[in-house]
XYZ file of C-alpha atoms in Angstrom:
481
model
C 129.750 76.877 90.241
C 126.042 77.163 89.303
C 123.189 77.405 91.789
C 122.164 73.896 90.757
C 125.622 72.451 91.414
C 125.800 74.034 94.857
C 122.630 72.288 96.047
C 123.314 69.441 98.436
C 121.093 66.961 100.200
C 119.359 68.055 103.327
C 121.672 67.978 106.372
C 124.843 69.015 104.605
C 123.477 71.147 101.845
C 125.102 74.374 100.670
C 122.634 77.077 99.634
C 123.684 79.645 97.055
C 123.523 83.271 98.046
C 120.330 85.186 97.533
C 120.114 86.626 93.978
C 120.289 90.460 94.001
C 117.582 92.506 92.327
C 118.915 94.578 89.450
C 118.048 98.262 89.847
C 118.480 101.538 88.039
C 121.684 103.253 89.282
C 120.809 105.798 91.960
C 122.290 108.754 90.106
C 120.065 107.963 87.109
C 116.808 107.069 88.803
C 116.568 110.269 90.848
C 116.076 112.058 87.559
C 113.087 109.969 86.424
C 109.941 108.209 87.735
C 110.589 104.925 86.005
C 110.554 101.774 88.093
C 113.656 101.448 90.307
C 113.701 97.635 90.572
C 114.113 96.167 87.109
C 113.012 92.633 87.848
C 114.731 89.205 87.555
C 115.755 87.630 84.313
C 114.744 84.066 83.618
C 118.197 82.817 84.774
C 118.051 84.892 87.972
C 114.549 83.667 88.751
C 115.564 80.052 88.178
C 118.670 80.368 90.377
C 116.636 82.026 93.171
C 113.905 79.372 92.917
C 116.518 76.615 93.254
C 117.474 78.002 96.690
C 114.121 76.975 98.077
C 114.410 73.926 100.439
C 110.884 72.701 99.540
C 110.053 72.279 103.201
C 107.483 69.577 104.123
C 105.822 72.139 106.400
C 106.344 75.461 104.618
C 106.208 78.197 107.257
C 106.281 80.805 104.520
C 102.681 80.030 103.640
C 101.489 80.754 107.177
C 103.307 84.138 106.926
C 101.272 85.082 103.840
C 97.938 86.812 104.541
C 96.320 85.246 101.484
C 98.115 81.880 101.955
C 99.782 81.659 98.519
C 101.077 78.065 98.070
C 104.593 79.467 98.013
C 106.573 76.186 98.092
C 104.541 74.843 95.207
C 104.834 77.835 92.862
C 108.592 78.147 93.532
C 109.018 74.390 92.840
C 107.157 74.775 89.570
C 109.270 77.795 88.641
C 112.515 75.917 89.413
C 111.390 73.229 86.969
C 110.627 75.802 84.234
C 106.834 75.482 84.552
C 105.979 79.181 84.409
C 102.315 78.589 83.607
C 101.921 76.235 86.498
C 103.594 78.692 88.831
C 101.284 81.418 87.679
C 98.139 79.392 88.199
C 99.317 78.341 91.644
C 99.847 81.923 92.738
C 96.578 83.135 91.258
C 94.684 80.400 93.118
C 94.724 82.688 96.151
C 96.376 85.987 95.170
C 94.502 88.184 92.691
C 97.201 90.868 92.439
C 100.633 89.180 92.329
C 102.209 91.859 90.216
C 101.292 94.351 92.837
C 102.149 92.256 95.877
C 105.530 91.287 94.454
C 106.418 94.967 94.399
C 104.946 96.583 97.499
C 104.289 93.903 100.136
C 106.555 93.785 103.202
C 107.745 90.289 102.478
C 110.545 90.537 105.088
C 107.828 90.667 107.802
C 105.560 88.076 106.225
C 106.429 85.151 103.956
C 110.174 85.783 103.750
C 110.238 86.543 107.495
C 108.934 83.031 108.120
C 111.321 81.338 105.646
C 113.674 78.953 107.472
C 116.646 80.468 105.601
C 115.868 83.789 107.286
C 117.793 82.518 110.273
C 120.960 83.268 108.304
C 119.586 86.450 106.807
C 119.193 84.970 103.335
C 115.534 84.009 102.923
C 114.253 82.970 99.498
C 113.256 86.157 97.603
C 109.592 85.128 97.450
C 108.332 88.566 96.496
C 110.774 88.936 93.624
C 109.866 85.506 92.287
C 106.154 86.341 92.590
C 106.743 89.531 90.597
C 108.757 87.646 87.984
C 105.973 85.097 87.447
C 103.253 87.730 87.279
C 105.174 89.974 84.865
C 106.373 87.181 82.589
C 103.384 84.948 82.241
C 100.890 86.220 79.647
C 97.361 85.341 80.818
C 95.211 83.699 78.197
C 92.099 85.799 78.875
C 90.461 87.837 81.604
C 89.138 84.770 83.440
C 92.567 83.199 83.378
C 94.129 86.489 84.527
C 91.755 86.847 87.487
C 91.440 83.305 88.727
C 93.925 81.076 86.868
C 90.967 79.151 85.413
C 90.564 78.577 81.701
C 86.799 79.021 81.894
C 84.579 81.053 84.222
C 80.805 80.744 84.598
C 78.640 83.324 82.901
C 77.949 86.305 85.114
C 74.478 86.194 86.645
C 73.017 89.778 86.469
C 70.584 88.929 89.265
C 73.396 88.227 91.750
C 74.658 91.795 92.239
C 77.277 92.957 94.691
C 78.509 96.472 95.243
C 81.985 97.513 96.367
C 82.506 100.959 97.777
C 86.092 102.060 97.085
C 88.403 100.611 94.440
C 91.513 99.816 96.397
C 93.131 96.410 96.738
C 90.477 94.982 99.068
C 87.609 95.830 96.693
C 89.561 94.720 93.641
C 90.150 91.384 95.321
C 86.390 91.018 96.066
C 85.533 92.016 92.510
C 87.991 89.510 91.013
C 86.940 86.586 93.232
C 83.213 87.081 92.747
C 83.197 87.979 89.019
C 85.236 84.945 88.148
C 82.589 82.859 89.866
C 79.632 84.315 88.046
C 78.543 87.121 90.387
C 77.937 90.619 88.968
C 80.054 93.275 90.704
C 79.893 97.072 90.508
C 82.689 99.108 92.078
C 81.974 102.723 93.139
C 85.010 105.036 93.380
C 85.012 108.575 94.728
C 87.952 109.721 92.586
C 88.160 109.819 88.757
C 90.506 106.859 88.478
C 90.245 103.269 89.700
C 92.778 101.714 92.022
C 92.632 103.490 95.354
C 95.957 103.753 97.142
C 97.612 101.800 94.324
C 96.988 104.814 92.083
C 97.048 107.876 94.328
C 99.434 106.729 97.081
C 102.271 104.605 95.718
C 104.661 106.335 93.341
C 105.207 105.294 89.765
C 108.837 104.326 90.477
C 107.580 101.665 92.866
C 104.405 100.552 91.156
C 103.892 101.396 87.443
C 100.260 102.272 86.894
C 99.758 101.481 83.181
C 101.869 98.294 83.217
C 100.489 96.767 86.409
C 97.390 98.455 87.962
C 95.583 99.211 84.661
C 96.143 95.621 83.516
C 94.374 94.279 86.610
C 91.506 96.722 86.264
C 91.074 95.982 82.543
C 90.869 92.184 83.276
C 88.051 93.006 85.691
C 86.234 95.051 83.093
C 86.487 92.177 80.662
C 84.925 89.931 83.283
C 81.907 92.331 83.349
C 82.843 94.207 86.513
C 81.448 97.749 86.227
C 83.418 100.764 87.585
C 81.560 103.933 88.505
C 83.922 106.830 89.242
C 83.207 110.211 90.851
C 80.674 108.631 93.182
C 81.182 109.311 96.865
C 79.728 106.857 99.346
C 77.772 108.766 101.909
C 77.210 111.735 99.617
C 76.319 110.593 96.063
C 74.667 107.463 97.398
C 74.156 105.555 100.656
C 74.479 101.900 101.592
C 70.684 101.741 101.930
C 70.384 103.127 98.359
C 72.425 100.191 97.065
C 70.178 97.599 98.674
C 67.141 99.456 97.411
C 68.573 99.238 93.864
C 68.808 95.451 94.160
C 72.335 94.757 95.354
C 72.419 91.611 97.428
C 75.567 92.474 99.420
C 77.832 95.455 99.900
C 81.555 95.512 100.551
C 83.073 98.657 102.118
C 86.715 99.121 101.143
C 87.156 102.869 101.387
C 90.476 102.870 103.169
C 91.489 105.313 105.906
C 92.440 108.345 103.899
C 92.082 111.217 106.301
C 95.520 112.529 107.210
C 96.843 113.062 110.735
C 98.754 116.217 111.540
C 101.361 117.123 114.121
C 99.302 119.707 115.998
C 102.162 122.222 116.228
C 102.303 125.934 115.375
C 102.737 126.849 111.739
C 101.093 123.810 110.154
C 98.900 126.178 108.126
C 101.781 127.851 106.409
C 102.091 127.639 102.624
C 104.498 124.783 101.932
C 103.221 122.383 104.627
C 101.423 119.356 103.108
C 99.981 116.082 104.331
C 101.604 113.111 102.594
C 98.118 112.241 101.286
C 97.784 115.554 99.432
C 101.369 115.698 98.268
C 101.462 112.141 96.873
C 97.993 112.410 95.371
C 98.953 115.569 93.505
C 102.077 113.861 92.134
C 100.685 110.403 91.396
C 96.999 110.805 90.583
C 97.450 114.336 89.242
C 100.474 113.205 87.200
C 102.546 116.116 88.475
C 105.613 113.921 87.903
C 104.931 114.169 84.152
C 104.678 117.981 83.979
C 104.520 119.603 81.425
C 102.926 116.683 79.558
C 100.222 117.046 82.258
C 99.459 120.638 83.239
C 99.293 119.822 86.930
C 102.437 121.205 88.585
C 103.112 120.559 92.262
C 104.553 122.878 94.907
C 108.340 122.840 94.577
C 110.786 122.812 97.451
C 114.566 123.205 97.574
C 115.082 122.035 101.158
C 112.477 119.430 101.927
C 111.683 117.824 105.274
C 109.425 114.793 105.648
C 108.024 113.767 109.073
C 107.453 110.098 109.831
C 109.375 106.856 109.329
C 107.122 104.570 107.346
C 106.868 103.628 103.661
C 104.741 106.682 102.955
C 107.472 108.940 104.336
C 110.020 107.184 102.099
C 107.721 107.596 99.104
C 107.283 111.312 99.791
C 110.995 111.900 100.330
C 112.081 110.019 97.149
C 109.373 111.807 95.182
C 110.660 115.229 96.270
C 114.174 114.296 95.142
C 112.866 113.362 91.710
C 111.027 116.659 91.498
C 114.335 118.583 91.909
C 114.849 119.158 95.595
C 118.412 120.029 96.516
C 118.166 118.354 99.931
C 115.617 116.005 101.452
C 115.543 114.980 105.083
C 113.340 112.465 106.884
C 112.745 113.676 110.426
C 112.098 110.773 112.809
C 111.969 110.853 116.544
C 113.519 107.390 117.095
C 116.656 105.803 115.681
C 117.320 104.074 112.402
C 116.731 100.674 113.982
C 113.132 101.610 114.852
C 112.179 102.883 111.412
C 109.016 100.996 110.365
C 109.672 101.426 106.616
C 110.634 98.438 104.522
C 114.365 97.791 104.556
C 114.507 97.871 100.796
C 112.761 101.246 100.617
C 115.087 102.708 103.231
C 118.135 101.401 101.404
C 116.927 102.832 98.117
C 116.178 106.212 99.755
C 119.633 106.467 101.293
C 121.295 105.401 98.059
C 119.431 108.224 96.350
C 120.610 110.802 98.849
C 117.821 111.105 101.390
C 119.215 112.194 104.756
C 117.905 110.719 107.982
C 117.464 113.378 110.738
C 117.079 110.994 113.617
C 116.074 111.414 117.309
C 114.436 114.709 116.380
C 110.820 115.903 116.714
C 109.214 119.105 115.244
C 107.853 121.602 117.713
C 107.067 124.539 115.401
C 107.134 125.619 111.752
C 108.179 129.157 110.824
C 107.289 131.323 107.831
C 107.964 134.681 106.279
C 105.771 137.793 106.040
C 103.898 136.193 103.093
C 102.977 133.067 105.138
C 105.407 130.804 103.299
C 107.324 128.100 105.127
C 110.968 128.942 105.804
C 112.091 126.679 108.657
C 111.342 124.324 111.533
C 112.365 124.044 115.122
C 113.349 120.531 116.096
C 113.528 119.034 119.561
C 116.374 116.551 120.170
C 115.058 113.263 121.509
C 116.381 110.206 123.314
C 114.976 106.759 123.750
C 113.399 106.038 127.129
C 111.352 103.146 128.434
C 109.407 100.892 126.053
C 105.822 101.885 125.248
C 102.745 99.577 125.228
C 103.843 98.023 121.917
C 107.276 97.207 123.195
C 109.048 100.019 121.331
C 111.207 102.357 123.344
C 109.398 105.636 123.808
C 111.190 108.771 122.622
C 111.496 111.517 125.268
C 112.758 115.089 124.826
C 116.295 116.129 125.818
C 115.338 119.124 127.936
C 116.461 122.453 126.559
C 118.028 121.032 123.429
C 116.363 122.393 120.268
C 117.787 123.501 116.935
C 116.627 125.135 113.683
C 116.507 123.550 110.263
C 115.801 125.485 107.051
C 112.906 124.057 105.028
C 110.567 125.387 102.389
C 108.520 122.249 101.854
C 107.304 119.991 104.711
C 105.434 116.743 104.189
C 103.688 115.211 107.161
C 103.542 111.365 106.993
C 102.584 110.346 110.537
C 99.578 108.251 109.673
C 95.917 108.439 108.720
C 92.524 108.046 110.281
C 89.053 107.115 108.943
C 87.303 109.516 106.623
C 83.987 110.177 108.292
C 81.847 110.847 105.174
C 80.496 107.296 104.678
C 80.595 106.419 108.400
C 78.518 109.429 109.457
C 76.007 108.681 106.704
C 75.696 105.044 107.892
C 75.091 105.196 111.644
C 74.044 101.523 111.644
C 77.738 100.566 111.170
C 79.275 99.825 114.553
C 82.685 101.371 115.050
C 85.470 100.573 117.512
C 86.961 103.055 119.924
C 89.429 104.300 117.274
C 86.628 105.012 114.825
C 87.157 102.068 112.471
C 84.454 99.631 111.412
C 83.960 96.553 113.518
C 83.696 93.272 111.632
C 83.404 89.583 112.266
C 86.968 88.354 111.931
C 85.962 85.141 110.169
C 83.675 86.638 107.540
C 84.287 90.374 107.429
C 80.582 91.112 108.026
C 79.781 94.322 109.832
C 76.919 95.122 112.296
C 74.676 95.562 109.236
C 73.459 92.289 107.661
C 75.127 91.552 104.312
C 77.403 94.557 104.596
C 81.025 93.565 104.706
C 84.201 95.621 105.174
C 87.962 95.167 104.935
C 91.234 96.944 104.572
C 92.373 100.131 106.317
C 88.829 101.137 107.226
C 88.793 98.114 109.536
C 92.433 97.730 110.634
C 93.825 101.243 110.313
C 96.692 101.915 107.928
C 98.199 98.585 106.997
C 99.526 96.779 103.917
C 98.134 95.949 100.524
C 98.300 92.204 101.116
C 96.405 92.469 104.416
C 93.684 94.404 102.663
C 93.573 91.724 99.983
C 93.334 89.018 102.609
C 90.335 90.778 104.154
C 88.743 91.123 100.739
C 89.176 87.459 100.042
C 87.599 86.400 103.280
C 84.574 88.613 102.738
C 84.207 87.480 99.090
C 84.167 83.872 100.118
C 81.362 84.495 102.608
C 79.414 86.570 100.089
C 79.653 83.825 97.500
C 78.596 81.216 100.082
C 75.408 83.196 100.831
C 74.583 83.975 97.164
C 75.499 80.661 95.612
C 75.993 78.241 98.443
C 79.582 77.635 97.296
C 82.722 77.411 99.374
């Protein structure tokens, strides 16, 4: 019976099962860096779209940080109107090909879907990815805003973005498609921020997805200036002196946190930031085509339980590690990583070393990492966030061989720009304070969004912050809504 035939009127309606995402087999994909999830076919996408109940009050939209009209685009897709679905998504989401791949839909739009009560929400992210990948935009304006024509860019209305991650790309796309000249300043030699240096190729293809978005911005007269470090090469005041009317700070929170235990300075101990940047931005995954090899490990341990830890562990497998363990001080149920990423990691052979906490790294006479001492943990009372706090099991430690350790326990603000801009008011955690409605900082016409405001969060939340700030910037420069 087809998905269409299984649909019944509300009240007694039978809903077809959620359409699985086709993936590379685990034994094959651990030998390459090609994308794991292969994407829906047209038939799969149609069948999944037909599962949508077309709710009168779609809760999924409220679960989306950029408020994509989810019900509407899925309804259009179910009817075969791919172009209409694309334009509907792009009316609020400037990076659907990215969001469909890396956003935690299970905690946002899909988490709010009424079908989630039975564990089978509509696969909104997969449908968004299908639409973005399949629809061929007519030109750069269409690609950025889903409009057939955009106003000419006014060179007198100049806005600067510091950092080129998802928040800044969203600002640039929104403003440039509305006639405002945008220049994006990036400290690294490539544009894309965390989309390029942080997320592996097997989750987010760079040339097929990220470069396409950046090229559309270039065509819409957005300028990208690389190898310029905010707070060193230039200051915020310099930008205003050069004629920029507003500045958006989207530099992320890229300074790694460490464990603070003995042996962290041994050769073979890396922050996840450095490890993933070497592999992704440095193209170590493509050695020897790129002469940028990365430190090799046979027995790899990764510390942390989020998506970054999963990315590091799965990367190490693809680079030839014999064993990879994720060391996490709580249980599997508390792992903050996306369910899909955890499932993929386990399918590929990543081992979970649960209820364990590192207390010391050990090395040989040459200062090279050889092992780690782990403390067994148990869950105690809930902490301030409601999670049960891990506490040590007294006297219960054990040794684990490891020659490559990757620490993925979070990030904090990089102080370079912040120290050079003392006018920016920071909160007690060291992140920039902003007006929640507009994204404006304590400096007039200076806006901020993304991880430098919230701490490490998701791509879609950064995009939502960029969109809010861009709307306010446009209102001030053009008087538009």
